[in-house]
Coordinates of C-alpha atoms and ligand atoms in Angstrom, one line a residue:
M1 CA -171.6 96.3 124.8
I2 CA -172.5 99.7 124.1
I3 CA -172.9 101.7 127.6
A4 CA -175.0 104.5 128.4
P5 CA -176.1 106.3 131.7
K6 CA -179.4 105.0 133.7
V7 CA -179.8 107.9 136.0
K8 CA -182.5 107.3 139.0
D9 CA -182.8 110.1 141.7
F10 CA -179.4 111.2 143.0
L11 CA -177.3 107.5 141.4
C12 CA -176.7 106.2 138.1
L13 CA -176.8 102.8 137.9
T14 CA -174.2 102.8 135.0
A15 CA -171.0 103.3 134.8
H16 CA -168.2 103.8 131.3
P17 CA -164.9 102.3 131.5
E18 CA -163.3 104.4 128.5
G19 CA -165.1 107.3 130.3
C20 CA -164.1 106.8 134.2
K21 CA -160.1 105.9 132.9
K22 CA -160.9 109.4 130.8
N23 CA -161.7 110.7 133.9
V24 CA -158.4 109.7 136.1
S25 CA -155.7 110.6 132.9
N26 CA -157.3 114.3 133.3
Q27 CA -156.9 114.4 136.9
I28 CA -153.3 113.2 136.2
A29 CA -152.3 115.5 133.7
Y30 CA -153.8 118.8 136.0
V31 CA -151.6 117.0 138.7
R32 CA -148.4 117.3 136.6
S33 CA -148.9 120.7 134.9
K34 CA -148.3 122.0 138.5
G35 CA -145.4 120.4 139.4
E36 CA -143.4 118.6 141.8
I37 CA -144.9 118.7 145.4
P38 CA -142.1 118.7 147.9
G39 CA -141.8 117.1 150.8
Q40 CA -141.7 113.4 152.3
A41 CA -145.0 111.2 151.0
K42 CA -143.1 108.2 149.6
K43 CA -145.6 105.2 151.0
V44 CA -149.2 106.1 151.2
L45 CA -152.1 104.7 152.9
V46 CA -155.3 105.5 151.1
I47 CA -158.3 104.6 153.0
G48 CA -161.6 105.1 150.5
C49 CA -159.6 105.4 147.8
S50 CA -161.2 105.4 144.5
T51 CA -163.7 108.3 144.1
G52 CA -164.1 112.0 145.0
Y53 CA -161.2 113.3 147.5
G54 CA -159.6 110.0 148.1
L55 CA -159.2 109.1 144.4
A56 CA -157.6 112.8 143.8
S57 CA -155.8 112.1 147.0
R58 CA -154.6 109.1 145.1
I59 CA -153.4 110.5 142.2
V60 CA -151.9 113.4 143.7
A61 CA -149.6 111.3 146.0
A62 CA -148.4 109.0 142.8
F63 CA -148.4 111.8 140.4
G64 CA -147.3 115.0 142.2
C65 CA -144.8 112.7 145.4
H66 CA -144.4 110.2 143.3
A67 CA -145.6 107.7 145.7
D68 CA -146.2 104.6 146.2
T69 CA -149.5 104.0 147.4
I70 CA -151.9 101.2 149.1
G71 CA -155.5 101.7 148.2
I72 CA -158.5 100.8 150.1
M73 CA -161.3 100.7 148.4
F74 CA -165.6 98.9 148.2
E75 CA -166.7 98.8 144.7
K76 CA -168.0 96.0 142.5
P77 CA -167.0 94.5 139.3
A78 CA -168.8 93.8 136.6
K79 CA -171.4 91.0 136.6
G80 CA -173.6 90.1 133.6
K81 CA -175.0 92.9 131.6
R82 CA -174.5 94.9 135.0
T83 CA -171.2 97.1 134.6
A84 CA -169.0 97.6 137.4
T85 CA -169.3 101.2 139.4
P86 CA -167.0 103.7 139.1
G87 CA -165.2 104.0 141.4
W88 CA -163.4 100.7 140.0
Y89 CA -163.4 101.6 137.0
N90 CA -161.3 104.8 138.0
T91 CA -158.9 102.2 140.4
A92 CA -157.6 99.7 137.7
A93 CA -157.2 102.9 135.6
F94 CA -155.3 104.6 137.9
E95 CA -152.8 100.9 138.6
K96 CA -152.4 101.2 134.9
F97 CA -151.4 104.6 134.7
A98 CA -148.9 104.0 138.1
K99 CA -147.4 101.2 136.6
E100 CA -146.6 103.0 133.0
E101 CA -145.1 105.5 135.6
N102 CA -143.1 102.4 137.8
L103 CA -144.7 103.4 140.4
Y104 CA -146.2 100.6 143.3
A105 CA -149.9 100.8 143.8
K106 CA -152.1 97.8 145.2
T107 CA -155.5 97.8 145.8
I108 CA -157.4 95.8 148.6
N109 CA -161.3 96.3 147.6
G110 CA -163.4 95.3 151.1
D111 CA -164.8 97.1 154.3
A112 CA -162.3 99.1 155.4
F113 CA -164.2 99.2 158.8
S114 CA -163.2 95.5 159.8
Q115 CA -160.7 94.4 161.6
E116 CA -160.0 92.0 158.5
V117 CA -159.4 94.2 155.9
K118 CA -156.7 96.1 158.6
D119 CA -154.5 93.6 159.0
Q120 CA -154.4 92.5 155.8
T121 CA -153.7 96.3 154.8
I122 CA -150.7 95.7 157.4
E123 CA -149.5 92.8 156.1
M124 CA -149.3 94.2 152.6
I125 CA -147.4 96.9 154.1
R126 CA -145.1 94.9 155.5
K127 CA -144.2 93.1 153.0
D128 CA -144.3 95.7 150.4
F129 CA -143.6 99.2 152.5
G130 CA -142.3 98.7 155.3
K131 CA -143.8 101.6 157.1
V132 CA -145.6 104.0 155.4
D133 CA -145.5 108.0 155.8
L134 CA -148.7 109.4 155.3
V135 CA -152.5 107.9 155.5
I136 CA -155.1 109.6 154.1
Y137 CA -158.8 108.9 155.5
S138 CA -161.6 109.4 152.7
L139 CA -164.2 107.5 153.5
A140 CA -168.2 108.3 153.1
A141 CA -170.3 105.6 153.6
P142 CA -173.6 105.2 154.6
R143 CA -173.7 102.2 156.9
R144 CA -171.1 100.0 159.2
T145 CA -170.5 97.1 161.4
A146 CA -168.6 98.2 164.5
P147 CA -165.8 95.9 166.2
D148 CA -169.3 95.7 168.7
E149 CA -170.3 93.7 165.7
V150 CA -173.5 96.2 165.6
T151 CA -174.0 97.7 161.8
Y152 CA -175.1 101.3 162.7
R153 CA -176.7 103.2 159.9
S154 CA -175.9 107.3 159.1
V155 CA -179.0 108.9 158.5
L156 CA -179.0 112.7 156.7
K157 CA -181.3 114.4 159.2
T158 CA -181.3 118.1 161.1
T159 CA -180.9 118.2 164.7
G160 CA -183.2 120.0 167.3
E161 CA -186.8 120.8 165.3
E162 CA -187.4 119.2 161.7
F163 CA -186.1 122.5 159.0
T164 CA -188.1 123.2 155.7
N165 CA -186.1 124.9 152.8
K166 CA -185.7 125.6 149.0
N167 CA -184.7 121.9 147.4
L168 CA -183.8 121.0 143.8
N169 CA -185.6 118.2 142.6
L170 CA -182.8 115.9 141.1
K171 CA -185.4 114.7 138.5
D172 CA -186.7 117.1 137.0
N173 CA -184.6 120.2 138.1
T174 CA -187.0 122.0 139.4
V175 CA -187.3 124.0 143.2
G176 CA -189.4 123.3 145.6
T177 CA -189.1 122.8 149.4
K178 CA -188.0 119.9 151.2
T179 CA -188.8 119.5 155.3
I180 CA -186.3 117.2 156.9
P181 CA -187.1 115.9 160.0
A182 CA -185.3 116.0 163.4
A183 CA -183.5 113.2 163.9
T184 CA -183.6 111.0 167.4
K185 CA -180.7 111.2 170.2
E186 CA -180.0 107.2 168.2
E187 CA -180.2 108.5 164.9
I188 CA -177.1 111.1 166.0
H189 CA -175.4 108.7 167.9
D190 CA -175.6 106.0 164.7
T191 CA -174.3 108.6 162.1
V192 CA -171.4 109.6 164.8
K193 CA -170.4 105.9 164.6
V194 CA -170.4 105.8 160.6
M195 CA -169.2 109.3 159.7
G196 CA -167.3 110.2 163.3
G197 CA -163.5 109.7 164.1
E198 CA -163.7 106.4 165.7
D199 CA -162.4 103.8 163.1
W200 CA -159.7 106.6 162.0
K201 CA -158.6 105.8 165.3
L202 CA -159.0 102.4 165.1
W203 CA -157.0 102.6 161.6
M204 CA -154.0 104.7 163.4
E205 CA -154.1 102.2 166.1
A206 CA -153.8 99.1 164.6
L207 CA -150.7 100.7 162.5
S208 CA -149.1 102.2 165.2
K209 CA -149.2 98.7 167.3
A210 CA -148.4 97.0 163.8
D211 CA -145.0 99.1 163.8
V212 CA -145.7 100.3 160.6
L213 CA -145.6 104.6 160.6
E214 CA -142.4 106.4 160.1
E215 CA -141.9 109.0 162.2
N216 CA -143.8 112.0 162.1
T217 CA -146.4 110.0 159.6
V218 CA -149.0 112.7 158.6
T219 CA -152.9 111.4 158.7
V220 CA -155.5 113.7 157.3
A221 CA -158.9 113.2 157.1
Y222 CA -161.5 115.1 155.7
S223 CA -164.2 117.4 156.5
Y224 CA -166.6 119.9 155.4
I225 CA -168.8 123.3 157.3
G226 CA -170.3 124.7 154.5
S227 CA -172.5 127.8 154.4
E228 CA -174.7 128.6 156.7
L229 CA -178.1 128.4 154.5
T230 CA -176.9 124.5 154.9
Y231 CA -176.1 124.0 158.0
P232 CA -179.4 122.8 159.6
I233 CA -179.0 119.7 157.3
Y234 CA -175.0 119.6 157.1
F235 CA -173.2 121.5 159.9
E236 CA -175.9 121.7 163.1
G237 CA -177.2 118.0 161.3
T238 CA -176.7 114.4 162.2
I239 CA -173.7 114.0 159.7
G240 CA -172.2 117.9 161.2
A241 CA -172.2 116.0 164.8
A242 CA -169.6 112.8 163.0
K243 CA -167.5 115.5 161.8
K244 CA -167.1 117.6 165.3
D245 CA -166.4 114.1 166.4
L246 CA -164.2 113.5 163.7
H247 CA -162.4 116.8 164.7
K248 CA -162.3 115.8 167.8
T249 CA -160.5 112.6 167.0
A250 CA -157.6 114.2 165.1
Q251 CA -156.6 116.0 168.7
E252 CA -156.9 112.1 170.3
I253 CA -154.7 110.9 168.0
T254 CA -152.2 113.0 167.7
E255 CA -151.9 113.5 171.3
E256 CA -152.0 109.6 172.1
M257 CA -149.3 109.3 169.1
K258 CA -147.2 112.0 169.9
E259 CA -143.7 110.2 171.2
K260 CA -143.8 109.0 167.2
G261 CA -144.1 112.0 166.4
V262 CA -147.7 111.6 164.2
H263 CA -149.5 114.3 163.3
A264 CA -153.7 114.3 162.3
Y265 CA -154.9 116.6 160.5
I266 CA -158.5 118.2 159.0
S267 CA -158.5 119.5 155.8
V268 CA -161.9 121.1 155.5
N269 CA -162.5 121.0 152.1
K270 CA -165.0 122.9 149.4
G271 CA -168.8 121.3 148.6
L272 CA -168.6 119.3 145.5
V273 CA -170.9 116.6 143.2
T274 CA -169.7 113.6 144.8
Q275 CA -171.5 110.0 144.8
A276 CA -171.6 111.3 149.0
S277 CA -172.7 115.0 148.4
A278 CA -175.4 114.4 145.8
A279 CA -177.3 112.3 148.6
I280 CA -177.8 115.3 151.1
P281 CA -181.0 116.9 150.7
I282 CA -181.1 121.2 150.1
V283 CA -177.3 120.6 149.5
P284 CA -177.7 120.1 145.6
L285 CA -179.7 123.4 144.9
Y286 CA -176.3 125.3 147.4
M287 CA -174.1 123.6 145.2
A288 CA -175.3 124.6 142.2
I289 CA -175.5 128.2 142.9
L290 CA -172.1 128.2 144.2
Y291 CA -171.1 126.6 141.3
K292 CA -172.0 129.6 139.2
V293 CA -170.9 132.2 141.1
M294 CA -167.1 130.3 142.2
K295 CA -167.1 130.2 138.2
E296 CA -168.5 133.6 137.7
K297 CA -165.4 134.7 140.1
K298 CA -163.3 132.4 138.5
V299 CA -162.4 130.4 141.7
H300 CA -164.0 127.0 140.9
E301 CA -162.1 124.2 141.8
G302 CA -163.1 120.0 141.5
C303 CA -161.7 117.4 143.5
I304 CA -158.0 117.4 142.2
E305 CA -157.8 121.4 142.2
Q306 CA -158.5 121.1 146.3
I307 CA -156.0 118.1 147.0
D308 CA -153.6 119.4 144.9
R309 CA -153.8 123.2 146.7
L310 CA -153.8 120.8 150.2
F311 CA -150.7 119.5 149.0
L312 CA -148.7 122.4 147.2
Q313 CA -150.3 125.5 149.2
K314 CA -150.9 124.7 152.2
Q315 CA -148.1 122.3 152.7
L316 CA -149.9 118.7 153.8
L317 CA -146.4 117.6 154.8
D318 CA -144.3 119.8 156.1
Q319 CA -146.4 122.2 158.5
P320 CA -149.4 123.3 157.0
E321 CA -150.9 126.5 157.6
V322 CA -154.0 125.5 160.3
D323 CA -156.5 128.5 161.4
E324 CA -157.1 128.5 165.5
H325 CA -158.9 125.6 165.5
G326 CA -155.9 123.7 163.6
W327 CA -158.0 122.5 160.8
I328 CA -156.3 123.4 157.1
R329 CA -159.0 125.3 155.3
L330 CA -159.5 124.6 151.7
D331 CA -163.1 125.5 152.3
D332 CA -161.3 129.0 152.1
L333 CA -162.6 129.9 148.6
E334 CA -165.9 128.8 149.7
L335 CA -166.8 130.5 152.8
S336 CA -164.8 133.9 151.7
K337 CA -167.5 137.1 151.7
D338 CA -167.7 138.1 148.3
V339 CA -168.4 134.1 147.4
Q340 CA -171.6 133.6 150.2
T341 CA -173.1 136.5 150.1
E342 CA -173.4 136.3 146.4
V343 CA -174.7 132.8 147.0
K344 CA -176.8 133.9 150.0
R345 CA -178.4 136.6 147.4
R346 CA -179.3 133.9 144.6
W347 CA -180.7 131.5 147.2
E348 CA -183.2 134.3 148.6
L349 CA -184.7 134.8 144.9
V350 CA -184.4 131.5 143.1
D351 CA -187.0 129.4 141.4
T352 CA -187.9 127.1 138.9
D353 CA -187.9 129.7 136.2
N354 CA -184.7 131.0 137.2
I355 CA -182.5 128.4 137.7
K356 CA -181.1 127.6 135.4
E357 CA -179.9 132.2 135.0
L358 CA -179.2 131.9 139.1
G359 CA -177.6 128.5 139.3
D360 CA -175.4 126.4 137.4
I361 CA -177.5 123.2 136.9
E362 CA -175.4 122.2 133.6
G363 CA -172.4 122.5 135.4
Y364 CA -173.8 120.4 138.4
W365 CA -175.0 117.6 135.9
E366 CA -172.0 117.9 133.7
D367 CA -169.4 116.7 137.4
F368 CA -172.6 114.2 138.4
Y369 CA -171.9 112.2 134.5
H370 CA -168.3 112.9 135.1
M371 CA -168.4 111.0 138.0
F372 CA -170.4 107.7 136.6
G373 CA -167.3 108.1 132.9
F374 CA -170.1 109.4 130.8
G375 CA -170.0 113.0 129.1
E376 CA -165.6 112.9 128.6
E377 CA -164.2 114.5 126.1
G378 CA -163.0 112.2 123.2
V379 CA -165.0 109.3 124.6
D380 CA -166.7 107.9 121.8
Y381 CA -170.2 106.5 123.7
E382 CA -171.5 104.8 120.6
A383 CA -168.5 102.3 120.4
D384 CA -169.1 98.5 121.7
V385 CA -167.1 98.2 125.4
D386 CA -166.2 95.4 127.3
P387 CA -168.1 96.0 131.2
V388 CA -165.2 93.3 132.3
V389 CA -162.2 95.4 133.5
S390 CA -159.7 93.9 135.3
I391 CA -157.7 95.8 138.9
S392 CA -153.8 94.4 138.0
S393 CA -153.0 93.9 141.7
M394 CA -156.5 91.7 141.9
E395 CA -155.6 89.9 139.1
G396 CA -154.8 86.1 139.8
Ligands
NAD1 P1 -167.2 109.4 147.7 O1 -168.2 108.7 148.2 O2 -166.7 109.9 146.2 O3 -165.9 108.4 147.9 C1 -166.0 107.6 149.1 C2 -165.1 106.2 149.3 O4 -165.0 105.7 150.4 C3 -164.9 105.4 147.9 O5 -163.4 105.4 148.1 C4 -165.7 104.0 148.4 O6 -165.3 103.1 147.5 C5 -165.0 104.1 149.8 N1 -166.1 103.1 150.6 C6 -167.1 103.5 151.4 N2 -167.2 103.0 151.9 C7 -166.1 102.2 152.7 C8 -166.2 100.8 153.0 N3 -167.6 100.1 154.2 N4 -165.0 100.3 152.5 C9 -164.0 100.6 152.0 N5 -163.9 102.0 151.3 C10 -165.4 102.2 150.9 O7 -167.2 110.8 148.8 P2 -166.4 112.2 149.2 O8 -167.7 113.1 149.0 O9 -165.2 111.8 148.4 O10 -166.1 111.9 150.4 C11 -165.0 111.5 151.2 C12 -164.5 112.4 152.4 O11 -164.5 113.9 151.9 C13 -165.9 112.5 153.2 O12 -165.3 111.9 154.2 C14 -166.4 113.4 153.2 O13 -167.6 113.6 154.3 C15 -165.3 114.1 152.8 N6 -165.9 115.5 151.9 C16 -166.8 115.8 151.4 C17 -166.9 116.8 150.8 C18 -167.7 117.0 149.5 O14 -168.2 118.0 149.0 N7 -168.5 115.9 148.6 C19 -167.3 117.7 151.3 C20 -165.4 118.1 152.1 C21 -165.4 116.8 152.4

């Protein structure tokens, strides 16, 4: 069939297999162009491996470190006229490219929060790897069924007082205002349950108990802090409460597993258009302005540039460069004084009439479409394509 984008609010309901493949191959080419990554990551587990920062991490591990990878994701294959989710197509392409490079790559599609998937992963590590030496935790999920069998749902709200600010209406690219309600205590608690550190720690404890962690294993989880402009909805909001819990968890894991030399890091990344971030109100307007400012200053990066820098420049695998909190700062360029001063100046001025001039609306939408495999150069979108694509490690 011919697959075209079907956009609904901040989601695209279709994905293009050839476009997703192109996106993955572009990321691989970038990693290759930056050269080999020193350090010892040879057997890597990526939890949340199929899109955004997790996909970029798997690509850097495989094509920068020549690591074998096991990935965990929650994606849907194609069914009838419904295309697969982009993460499905990305993973099919990733495995194909990894195989061509003689790299092991297997993927488990299931709920990473569940004990079953943890057990299945441990079994796969035991059988195929023996042990892992790097664990990347890159989940972004709206809900989690925890070991107490309660399903917690995360909300994107502020804490304290309700908050009103400018907002980009993604339906028609107009700038209006949006009021974000304050969360209840229960909503904050539930968001921390979903996006905080509890599940990361459960993963690390399960891997440690099963004795499938090498000595000195590195584990990293991704966080975001962002600009003061978005503090009320992000860092001081419900999701920020979850991130603060994640930060605390890094210290707990390192402390708990110090005899084995396991070190848990937080990498604070740049704000980027991904399926997870497009859903957060106010943030897309900030991103559109940020993209424009960072592109003008020639310091803009996407997921792959960020993660390659995490390994190469920040030396994730070998005593990484950290700040006073012990966090790796990939948001250094985003939060630099000159970028933030300019973003804040434009934020005051921005409205529907000048958004195209002050913000990078085109860049925002370009990234958005790329996530679903659309708008890729060299892909024939008029051609008939089969939406059913299999992932080689899941066949049979
Ligand atoms: P994303 O939506 O692109 O990726 C989420 C991944 O998690 C996908 O691989 C998905 O399949 C997987 N997943 C979701 N629920 C799952 C489940 N129940 N079981 C198994 N897999 C599941 O998100 P992203 O933006 O790359 O976010 C990854 C991490 O990076 C998050 O912790 C996020 O907060 C953080 N981060 C994002 C940004 C940003 O601007 N996008 C910035 C800094 C940090």
